[in-house]
Short mmCIF file of C-alpha atoms in Angstrom, two decimals:
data_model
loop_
_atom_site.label_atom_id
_atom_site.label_comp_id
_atom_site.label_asym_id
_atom_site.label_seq_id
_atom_site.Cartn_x
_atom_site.Cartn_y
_atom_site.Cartn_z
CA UNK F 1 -9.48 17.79 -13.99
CA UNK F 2 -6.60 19.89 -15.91
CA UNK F 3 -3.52 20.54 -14.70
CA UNK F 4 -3.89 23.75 -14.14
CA UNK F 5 -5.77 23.43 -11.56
CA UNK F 6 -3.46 21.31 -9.49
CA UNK F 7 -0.33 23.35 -8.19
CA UNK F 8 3.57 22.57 -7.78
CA UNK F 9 3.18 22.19 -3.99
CA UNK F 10 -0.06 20.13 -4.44
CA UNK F 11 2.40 17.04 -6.46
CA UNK F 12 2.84 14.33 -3.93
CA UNK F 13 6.18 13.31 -2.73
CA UNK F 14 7.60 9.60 -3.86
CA UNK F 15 9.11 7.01 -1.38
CA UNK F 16 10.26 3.47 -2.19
CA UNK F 17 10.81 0.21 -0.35
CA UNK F 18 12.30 -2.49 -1.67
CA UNK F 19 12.36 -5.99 -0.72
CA UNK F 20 15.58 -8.23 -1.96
CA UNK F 21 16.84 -11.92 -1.61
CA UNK F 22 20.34 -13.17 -0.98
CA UNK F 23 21.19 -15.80 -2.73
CA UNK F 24 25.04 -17.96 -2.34
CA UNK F 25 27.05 -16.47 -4.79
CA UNK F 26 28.26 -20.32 -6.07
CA UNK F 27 24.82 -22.09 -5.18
CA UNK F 28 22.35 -19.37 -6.38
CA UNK F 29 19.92 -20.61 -3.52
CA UNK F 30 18.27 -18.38 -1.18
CA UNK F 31 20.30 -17.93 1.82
CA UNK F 32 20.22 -17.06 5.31
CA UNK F 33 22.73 -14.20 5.69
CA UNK F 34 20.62 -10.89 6.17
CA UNK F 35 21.70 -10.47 9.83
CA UNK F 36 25.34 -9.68 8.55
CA UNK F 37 24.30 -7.75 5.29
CA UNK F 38 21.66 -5.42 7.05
CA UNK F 39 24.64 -5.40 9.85
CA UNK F 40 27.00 -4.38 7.89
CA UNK F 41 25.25 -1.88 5.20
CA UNK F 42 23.82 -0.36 7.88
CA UNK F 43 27.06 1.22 9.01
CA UNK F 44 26.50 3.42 5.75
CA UNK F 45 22.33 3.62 5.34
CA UNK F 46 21.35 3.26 8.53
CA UNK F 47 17.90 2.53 8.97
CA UNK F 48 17.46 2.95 4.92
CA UNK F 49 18.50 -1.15 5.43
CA UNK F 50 16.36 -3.57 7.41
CA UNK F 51 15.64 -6.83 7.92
CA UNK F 52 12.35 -8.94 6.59
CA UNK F 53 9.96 -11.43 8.20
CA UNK F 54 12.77 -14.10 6.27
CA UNK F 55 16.31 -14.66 7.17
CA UNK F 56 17.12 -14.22 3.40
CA UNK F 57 15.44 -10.96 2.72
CA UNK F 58 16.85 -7.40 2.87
CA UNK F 59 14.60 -4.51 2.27
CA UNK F 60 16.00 -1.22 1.15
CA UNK F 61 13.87 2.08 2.31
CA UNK F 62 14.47 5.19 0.66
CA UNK F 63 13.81 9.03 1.79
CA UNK F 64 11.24 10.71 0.38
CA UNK F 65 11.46 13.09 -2.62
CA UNK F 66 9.74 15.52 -4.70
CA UNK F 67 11.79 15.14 -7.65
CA UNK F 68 12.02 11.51 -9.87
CA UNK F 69 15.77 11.96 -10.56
CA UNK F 70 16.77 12.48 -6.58
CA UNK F 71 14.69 9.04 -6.07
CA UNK F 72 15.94 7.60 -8.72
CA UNK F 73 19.38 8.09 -7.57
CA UNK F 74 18.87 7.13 -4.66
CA UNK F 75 17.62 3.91 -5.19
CA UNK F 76 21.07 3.10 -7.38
CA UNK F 77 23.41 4.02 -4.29
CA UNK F 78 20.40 1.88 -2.51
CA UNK F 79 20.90 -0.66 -4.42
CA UNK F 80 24.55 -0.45 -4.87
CA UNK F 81 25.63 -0.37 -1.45
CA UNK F 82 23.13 -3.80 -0.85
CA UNK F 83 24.87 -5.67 -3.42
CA UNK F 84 28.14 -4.37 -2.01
CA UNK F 85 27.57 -6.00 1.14
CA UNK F 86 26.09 -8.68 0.04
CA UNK F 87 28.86 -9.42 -1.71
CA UNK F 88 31.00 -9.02 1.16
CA UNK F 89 29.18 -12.33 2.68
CA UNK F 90 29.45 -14.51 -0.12
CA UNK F 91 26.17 -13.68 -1.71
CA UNK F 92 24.09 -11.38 -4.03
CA UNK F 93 21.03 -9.19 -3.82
CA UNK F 94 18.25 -10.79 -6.12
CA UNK F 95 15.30 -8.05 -7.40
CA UNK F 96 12.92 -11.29 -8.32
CA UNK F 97 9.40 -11.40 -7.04
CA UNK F 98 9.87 -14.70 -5.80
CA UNK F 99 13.05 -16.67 -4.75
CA UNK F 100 13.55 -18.88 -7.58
CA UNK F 101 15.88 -21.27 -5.99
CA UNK F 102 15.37 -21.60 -1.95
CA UNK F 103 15.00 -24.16 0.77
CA UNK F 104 11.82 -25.53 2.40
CA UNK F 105 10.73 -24.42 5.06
CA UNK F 106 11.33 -20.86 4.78
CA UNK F 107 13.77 -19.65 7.39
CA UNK F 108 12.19 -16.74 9.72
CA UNK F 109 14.73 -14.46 10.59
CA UNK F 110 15.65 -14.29 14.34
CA UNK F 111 14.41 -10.80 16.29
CA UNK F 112 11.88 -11.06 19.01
CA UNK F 113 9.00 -9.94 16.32
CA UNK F 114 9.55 -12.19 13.39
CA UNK F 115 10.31 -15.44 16.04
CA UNK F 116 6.40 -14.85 17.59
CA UNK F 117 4.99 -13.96 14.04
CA UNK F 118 7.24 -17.62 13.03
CA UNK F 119 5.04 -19.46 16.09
CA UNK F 120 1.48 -17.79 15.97
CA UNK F 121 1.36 -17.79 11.87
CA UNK F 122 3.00 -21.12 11.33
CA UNK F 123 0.12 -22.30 9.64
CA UNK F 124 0.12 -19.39 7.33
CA UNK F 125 4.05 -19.84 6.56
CA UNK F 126 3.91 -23.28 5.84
CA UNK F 127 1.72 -22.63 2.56
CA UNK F 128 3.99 -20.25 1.41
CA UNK F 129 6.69 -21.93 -0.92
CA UNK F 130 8.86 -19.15 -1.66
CA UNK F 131 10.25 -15.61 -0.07
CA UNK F 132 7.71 -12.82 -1.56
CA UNK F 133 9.85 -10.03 -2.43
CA UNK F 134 7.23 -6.79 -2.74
CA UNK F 135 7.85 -2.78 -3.79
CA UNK F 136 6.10 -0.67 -2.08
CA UNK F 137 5.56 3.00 -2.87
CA UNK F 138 4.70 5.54 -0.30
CA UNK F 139 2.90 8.88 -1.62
CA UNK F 140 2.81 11.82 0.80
CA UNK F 141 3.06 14.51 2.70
CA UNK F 142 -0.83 13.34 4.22
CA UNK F 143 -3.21 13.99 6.61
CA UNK F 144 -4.87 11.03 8.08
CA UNK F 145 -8.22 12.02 6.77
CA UNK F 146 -6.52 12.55 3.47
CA UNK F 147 -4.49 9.33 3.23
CA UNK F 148 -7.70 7.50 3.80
CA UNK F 149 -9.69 9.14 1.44
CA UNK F 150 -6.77 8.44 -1.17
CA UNK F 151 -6.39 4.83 -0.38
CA UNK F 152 -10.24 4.66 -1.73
CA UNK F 153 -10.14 6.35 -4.99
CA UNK F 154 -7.14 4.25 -5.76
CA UNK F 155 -8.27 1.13 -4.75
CA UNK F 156 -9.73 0.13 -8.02
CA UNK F 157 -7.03 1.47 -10.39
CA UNK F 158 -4.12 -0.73 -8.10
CA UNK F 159 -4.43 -3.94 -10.16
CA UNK F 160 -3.19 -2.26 -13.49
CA UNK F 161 0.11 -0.62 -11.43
CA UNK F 162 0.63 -4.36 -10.37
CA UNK F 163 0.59 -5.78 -14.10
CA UNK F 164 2.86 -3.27 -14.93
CA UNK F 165 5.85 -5.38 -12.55
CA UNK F 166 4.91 -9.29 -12.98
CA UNK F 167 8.81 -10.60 -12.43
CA UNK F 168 7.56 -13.55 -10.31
CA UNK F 169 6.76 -16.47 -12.74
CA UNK F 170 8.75 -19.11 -11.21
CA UNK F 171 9.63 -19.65 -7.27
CA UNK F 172 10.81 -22.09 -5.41
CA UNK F 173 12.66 -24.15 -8.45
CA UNK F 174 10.04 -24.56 -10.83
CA UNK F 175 7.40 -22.65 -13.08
CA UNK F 176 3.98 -21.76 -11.49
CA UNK F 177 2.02 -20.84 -14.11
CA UNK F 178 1.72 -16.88 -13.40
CA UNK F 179 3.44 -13.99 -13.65
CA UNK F 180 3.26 -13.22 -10.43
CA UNK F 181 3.54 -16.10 -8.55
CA UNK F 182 4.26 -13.37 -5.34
CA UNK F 183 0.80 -12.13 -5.50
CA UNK F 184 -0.47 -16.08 -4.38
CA UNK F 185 2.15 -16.52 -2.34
CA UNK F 186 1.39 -13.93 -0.31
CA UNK F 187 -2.30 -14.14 -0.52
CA UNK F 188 -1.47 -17.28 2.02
CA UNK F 189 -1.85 -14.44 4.86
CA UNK F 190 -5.74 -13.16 5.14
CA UNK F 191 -5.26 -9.82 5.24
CA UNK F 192 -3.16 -9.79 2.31
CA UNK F 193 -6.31 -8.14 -0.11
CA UNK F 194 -7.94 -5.09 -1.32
CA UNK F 195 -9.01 -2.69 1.53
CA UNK F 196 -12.18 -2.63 1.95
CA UNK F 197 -13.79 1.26 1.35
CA UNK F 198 -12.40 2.66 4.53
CA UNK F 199 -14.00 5.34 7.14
CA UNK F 200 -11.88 6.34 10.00
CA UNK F 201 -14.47 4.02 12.14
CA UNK F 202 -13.95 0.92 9.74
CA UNK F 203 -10.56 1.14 9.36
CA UNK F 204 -9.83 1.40 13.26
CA UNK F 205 -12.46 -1.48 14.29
CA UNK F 206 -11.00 -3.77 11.57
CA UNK F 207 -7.14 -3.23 12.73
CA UNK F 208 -8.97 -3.59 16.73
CA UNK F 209 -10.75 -6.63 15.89
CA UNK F 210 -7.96 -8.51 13.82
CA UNK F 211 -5.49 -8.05 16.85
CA UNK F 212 -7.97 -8.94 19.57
CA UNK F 213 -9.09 -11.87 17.52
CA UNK F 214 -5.11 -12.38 17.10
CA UNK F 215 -5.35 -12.39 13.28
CA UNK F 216 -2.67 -10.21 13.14
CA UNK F 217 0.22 -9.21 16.27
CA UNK F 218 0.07 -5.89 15.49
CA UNK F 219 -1.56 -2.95 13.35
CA UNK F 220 1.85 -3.67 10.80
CA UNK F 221 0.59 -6.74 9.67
CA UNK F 222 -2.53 -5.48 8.19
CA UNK F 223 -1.07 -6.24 4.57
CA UNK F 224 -3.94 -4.44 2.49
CA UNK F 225 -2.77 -3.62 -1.00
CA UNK F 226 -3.12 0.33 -0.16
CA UNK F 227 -3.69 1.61 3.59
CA UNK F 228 -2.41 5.04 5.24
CA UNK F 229 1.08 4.30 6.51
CA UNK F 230 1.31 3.29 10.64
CA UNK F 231 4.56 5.27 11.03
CA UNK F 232 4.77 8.19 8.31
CA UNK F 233 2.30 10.49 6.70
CA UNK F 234 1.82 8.80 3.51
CA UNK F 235 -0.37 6.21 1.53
CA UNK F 236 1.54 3.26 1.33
CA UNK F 237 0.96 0.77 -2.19
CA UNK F 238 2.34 -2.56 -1.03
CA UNK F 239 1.06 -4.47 -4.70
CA UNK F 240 4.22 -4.94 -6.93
CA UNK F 241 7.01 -7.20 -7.29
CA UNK F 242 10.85 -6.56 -6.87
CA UNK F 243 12.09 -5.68 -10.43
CA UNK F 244 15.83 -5.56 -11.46
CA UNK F 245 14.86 -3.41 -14.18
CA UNK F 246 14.79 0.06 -12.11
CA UNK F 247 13.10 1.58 -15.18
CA UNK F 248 9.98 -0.60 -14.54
CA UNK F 249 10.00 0.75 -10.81
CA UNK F 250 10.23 4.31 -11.94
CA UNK F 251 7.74 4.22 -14.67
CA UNK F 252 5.46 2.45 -12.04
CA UNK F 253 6.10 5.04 -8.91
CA UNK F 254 5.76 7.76 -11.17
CA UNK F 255 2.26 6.86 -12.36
CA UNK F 256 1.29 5.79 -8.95
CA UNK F 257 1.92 9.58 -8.16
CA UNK F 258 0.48 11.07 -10.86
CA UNK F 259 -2.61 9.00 -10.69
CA UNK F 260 -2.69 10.06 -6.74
CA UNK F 261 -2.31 13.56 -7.24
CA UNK F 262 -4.91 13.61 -9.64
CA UNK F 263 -7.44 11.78 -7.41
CA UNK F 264 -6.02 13.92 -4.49
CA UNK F 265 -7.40 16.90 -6.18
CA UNK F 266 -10.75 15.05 -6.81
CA UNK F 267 -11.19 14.77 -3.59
CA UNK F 268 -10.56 17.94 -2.54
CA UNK F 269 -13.43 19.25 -5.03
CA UNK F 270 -15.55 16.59 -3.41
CA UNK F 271 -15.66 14.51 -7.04
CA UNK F 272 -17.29 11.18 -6.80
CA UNK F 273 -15.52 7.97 -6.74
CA UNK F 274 -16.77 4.46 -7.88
CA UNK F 275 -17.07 1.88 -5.64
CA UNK F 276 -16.04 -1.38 -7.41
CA UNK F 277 -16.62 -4.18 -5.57
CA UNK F 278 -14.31 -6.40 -3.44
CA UNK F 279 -14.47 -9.41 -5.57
CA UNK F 280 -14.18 -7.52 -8.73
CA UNK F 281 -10.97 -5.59 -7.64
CA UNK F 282 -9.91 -9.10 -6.05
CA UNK F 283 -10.31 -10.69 -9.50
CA UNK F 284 -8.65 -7.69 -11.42
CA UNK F 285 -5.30 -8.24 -9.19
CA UNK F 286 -5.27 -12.31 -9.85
CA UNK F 287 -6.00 -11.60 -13.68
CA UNK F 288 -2.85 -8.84 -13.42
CA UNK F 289 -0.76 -11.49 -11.44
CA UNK F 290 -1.45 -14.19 -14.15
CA UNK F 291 -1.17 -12.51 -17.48
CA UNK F 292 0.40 -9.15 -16.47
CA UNK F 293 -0.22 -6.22 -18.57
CA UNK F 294 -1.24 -8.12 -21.63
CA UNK F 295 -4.02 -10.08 -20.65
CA UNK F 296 -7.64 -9.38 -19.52
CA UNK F 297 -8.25 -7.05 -17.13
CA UNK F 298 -11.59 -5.31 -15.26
CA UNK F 299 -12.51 -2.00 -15.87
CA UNK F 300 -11.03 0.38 -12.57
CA UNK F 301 -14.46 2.65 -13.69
CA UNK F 302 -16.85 0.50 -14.34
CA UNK F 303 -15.91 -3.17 -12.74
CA UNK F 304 -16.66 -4.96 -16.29
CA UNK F 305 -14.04 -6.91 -18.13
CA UNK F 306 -11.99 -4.77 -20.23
CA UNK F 307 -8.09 -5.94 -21.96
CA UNK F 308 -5.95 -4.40 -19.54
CA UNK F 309 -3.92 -2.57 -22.39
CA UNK F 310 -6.91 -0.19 -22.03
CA UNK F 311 -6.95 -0.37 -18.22
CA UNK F 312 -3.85 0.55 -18.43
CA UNK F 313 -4.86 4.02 -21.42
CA UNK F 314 -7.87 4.64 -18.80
CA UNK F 315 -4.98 4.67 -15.61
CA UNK F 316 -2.30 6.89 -17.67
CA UNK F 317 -5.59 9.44 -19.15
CA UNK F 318 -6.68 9.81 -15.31
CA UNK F 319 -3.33 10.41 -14.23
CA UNK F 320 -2.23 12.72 -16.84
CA UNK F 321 -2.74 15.78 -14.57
CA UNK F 322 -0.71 14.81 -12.07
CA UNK F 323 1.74 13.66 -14.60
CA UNK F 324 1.84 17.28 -16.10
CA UNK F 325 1.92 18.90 -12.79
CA UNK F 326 4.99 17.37 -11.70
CA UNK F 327 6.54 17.29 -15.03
CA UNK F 328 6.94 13.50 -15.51
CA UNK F 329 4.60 13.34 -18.43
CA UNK F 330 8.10 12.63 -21.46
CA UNK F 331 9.57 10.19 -18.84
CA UNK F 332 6.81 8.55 -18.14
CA UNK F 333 6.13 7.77 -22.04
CA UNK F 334 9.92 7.30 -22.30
CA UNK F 335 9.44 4.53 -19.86
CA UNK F 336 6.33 3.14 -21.36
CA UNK F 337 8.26 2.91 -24.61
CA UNK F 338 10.97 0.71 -22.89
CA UNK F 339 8.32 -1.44 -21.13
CA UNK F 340 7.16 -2.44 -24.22
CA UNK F 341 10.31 -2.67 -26.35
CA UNK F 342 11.40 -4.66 -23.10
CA UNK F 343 8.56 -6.40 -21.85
CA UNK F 344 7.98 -7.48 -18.43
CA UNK F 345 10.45 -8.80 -15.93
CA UNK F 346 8.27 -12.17 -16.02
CA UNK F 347 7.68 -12.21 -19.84
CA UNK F 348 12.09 -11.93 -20.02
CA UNK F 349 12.26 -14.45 -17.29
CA UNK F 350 10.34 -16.71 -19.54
CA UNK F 351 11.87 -15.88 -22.97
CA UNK F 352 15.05 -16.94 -21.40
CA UNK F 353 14.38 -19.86 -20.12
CA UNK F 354 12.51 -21.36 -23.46
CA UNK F 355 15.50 -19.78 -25.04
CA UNK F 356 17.86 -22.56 -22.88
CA UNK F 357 18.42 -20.79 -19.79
CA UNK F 358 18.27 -22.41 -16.60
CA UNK F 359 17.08 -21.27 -13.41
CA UNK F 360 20.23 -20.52 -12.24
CA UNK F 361 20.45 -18.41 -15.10
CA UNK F 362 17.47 -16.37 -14.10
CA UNK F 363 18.82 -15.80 -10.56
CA UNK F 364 22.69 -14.01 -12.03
CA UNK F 365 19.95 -12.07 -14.44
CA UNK F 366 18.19 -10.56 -11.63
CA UNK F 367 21.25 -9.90 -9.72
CA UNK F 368 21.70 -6.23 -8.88
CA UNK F 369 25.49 -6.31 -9.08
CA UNK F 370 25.76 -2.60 -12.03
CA UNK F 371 22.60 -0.24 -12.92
CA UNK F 372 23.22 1.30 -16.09
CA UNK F 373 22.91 4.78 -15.79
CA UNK F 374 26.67 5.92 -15.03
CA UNK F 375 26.00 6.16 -11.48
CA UNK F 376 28.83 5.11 -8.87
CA UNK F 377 28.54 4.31 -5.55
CA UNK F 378 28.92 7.58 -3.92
CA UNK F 379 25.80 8.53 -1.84
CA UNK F 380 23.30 11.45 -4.24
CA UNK F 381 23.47 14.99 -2.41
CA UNK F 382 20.24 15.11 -0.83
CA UNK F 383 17.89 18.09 -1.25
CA UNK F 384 18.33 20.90 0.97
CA UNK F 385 15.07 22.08 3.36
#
């Protein structure tokens, strides 16, 4: 489908969630101190700053937006305005998939919520070895039917957005033999996969089945890797790790839109999807999580292996129209460009450490302390109605 088919008000607007550690400023260890942080930084965001299921995590929500630059901004007074706080208790704000130097067991932060998900899921916490820090995109404005149509056709095309921001290849003080050690640490929950195709009839007897059976407490724990959002109008794309470099989390939002706005426009001309199967799409996210965006991958059309360098030319050739309709297509390759002069958070994580550095080392590099982009702290005007 061209872009000329698929109109200004038909581009889909860009939210972003992101999911930060505190670590001690002298000790570099994951610490409990996101009670004061989100206390304090909320006196200037609000409810843009909220506590995690772990007493170490912050997550920082953004508004949504229409235009990359206004996200992109901000996401650096976001950011900013964590670390500032942060600071202020003795600590910083990590952007690493997984903590890389913590304590065992992981500390559940202490609201109502998070205590009874703590005592029912104990089992499930005990497996995990270090706090999963996620980003999660949410594309919108949708209608339910909508969102639920969109979460299918991009079910199979999620593992190559993942590959993209591998920046999780050691946790928990050693190496784990992955980029994305994140991914298997939060596989430890069930429900932490691929949705299954969805109908509005499946999806509401799976999330009335899981919290009869008590799988899950409440419809908010259904961690599928794509789902329609429980509290906006939006698809939400819970699949990538926390990335310092905000470059990596643009280039990766932006192609999440443009592939969605494409598809969105499939679907309203009734085009076909394919339906890949669960355990191929399962294995496509495992082979992103372990090699990242240089490794093997399986085909998001067909389900057959295929490098993912060309998953990833099959993702950006499909998205293209949604690309050009919101006018992100030079960006975008700018930010390709500097993904590959770059390389992956993971793939620097590991050059540094065979280079000498130590893990410590790795935690001050994926400290969000200065973005460089010339931004200060103030707070971005936000766009009018």
């Amino acid at each position: 489908m061209s872009a000329s088919h698929i109109s200004v008000d038909q581009v889909l607007t860009i939210g972003v969630e992101e999911e930060f550690y505190l670590a001690d400023r002298e000790s570099l260890r994951a610490v409990s101190r996101a009670g004061e942080v989100v206390a304090g930084a909320a006196a200037v965001l609000g409810e843009r700053v909220q506590a995690e299921l772990f007493a170490s995590q912050v997550e920082l929500v953004s508004t949504p937006h229409a235009s990359a630059a206004d996200l992109r901004a901000e996401l650096v007074f976001l950011r900013r305005t964590g670390a500032a706080f942060a600071a202020s208790s003795g600590c910083v704000l990590v952007a690493a998939g997984s903590a890389v130097l913590n304590d065992w067991p992981l500390p559940v932060f202490n609201t109502g919520r998070y205590r009874e998900i703590g005592r029912r899921f104990e089992s499930v916490l005990h497996r995990m070895r270090a706090e999963p820090n996620g980003c999660h995109v949410h594309l919108g404005t949708l209608a339910w039917s909508e969102a639920l149509a969109l979460t299918n056709h991009l079910r199979p095309w999620l593992p190559v957005l993942q590959a993209l921001c591998v920046n999780s290849p050691f946790a928990g003080g050693r190496h784990r033999g992955c980029l994305s050690w994140r991914h298997f640490d939060f596989g430890s929950w069930p429900q932490a996969r691929p949705a299954p195709i969805l109908t509005e009839s499946v999806y509401a007897r799976q999330m009335d089945s899981w919290v009869s059976d008590g799988k899950i407490l409440d419809r908010r724990m259904m961690y599928w890797y794509a789902r329609p959002s429980e509290h906006v109008p939006t698809v939400e794309i819970r699949i990538a790790d926390a990335n310092w470099d905000l470059d990596v989390i643009m280039l990766m939002v932006l192609l999440a839109r443009g592939l969605g706005t494409a598809l969105l426009a499939e679907i309203r001309a009734g085009v076909y999807f394919p339906q890949i199967g669960r355990g191929q799409v399962e294995r496509a996210h495992r082979l992103a999580a372990g090699t990242g965006p240089t490794g093997p991958g399986i085909s998001p059309l067909t389900g057959t292996a295929l490098p993912m360098s060309a998953c990833l030319q099959l993702l950006l050739d499909r998205a293209r129209p949604g690309l050009e309709a919101a006018g992100d297509v030079e960006l975008v390759t700018e930010l390709m460009a500097a993904l590959r002069f770059r390389r992956t958070g993971a793939e620097r994580q590991l050059i540094l450490v065979q280079s000498g550095g130590t893990l410590r080392d790795l935690v001050r590099m994926a400290a969000i302390e200065e973005v460089a982009d010339g931004s200060d702290i103030a707070e971005p005007a936000r766009p009018g109605p």
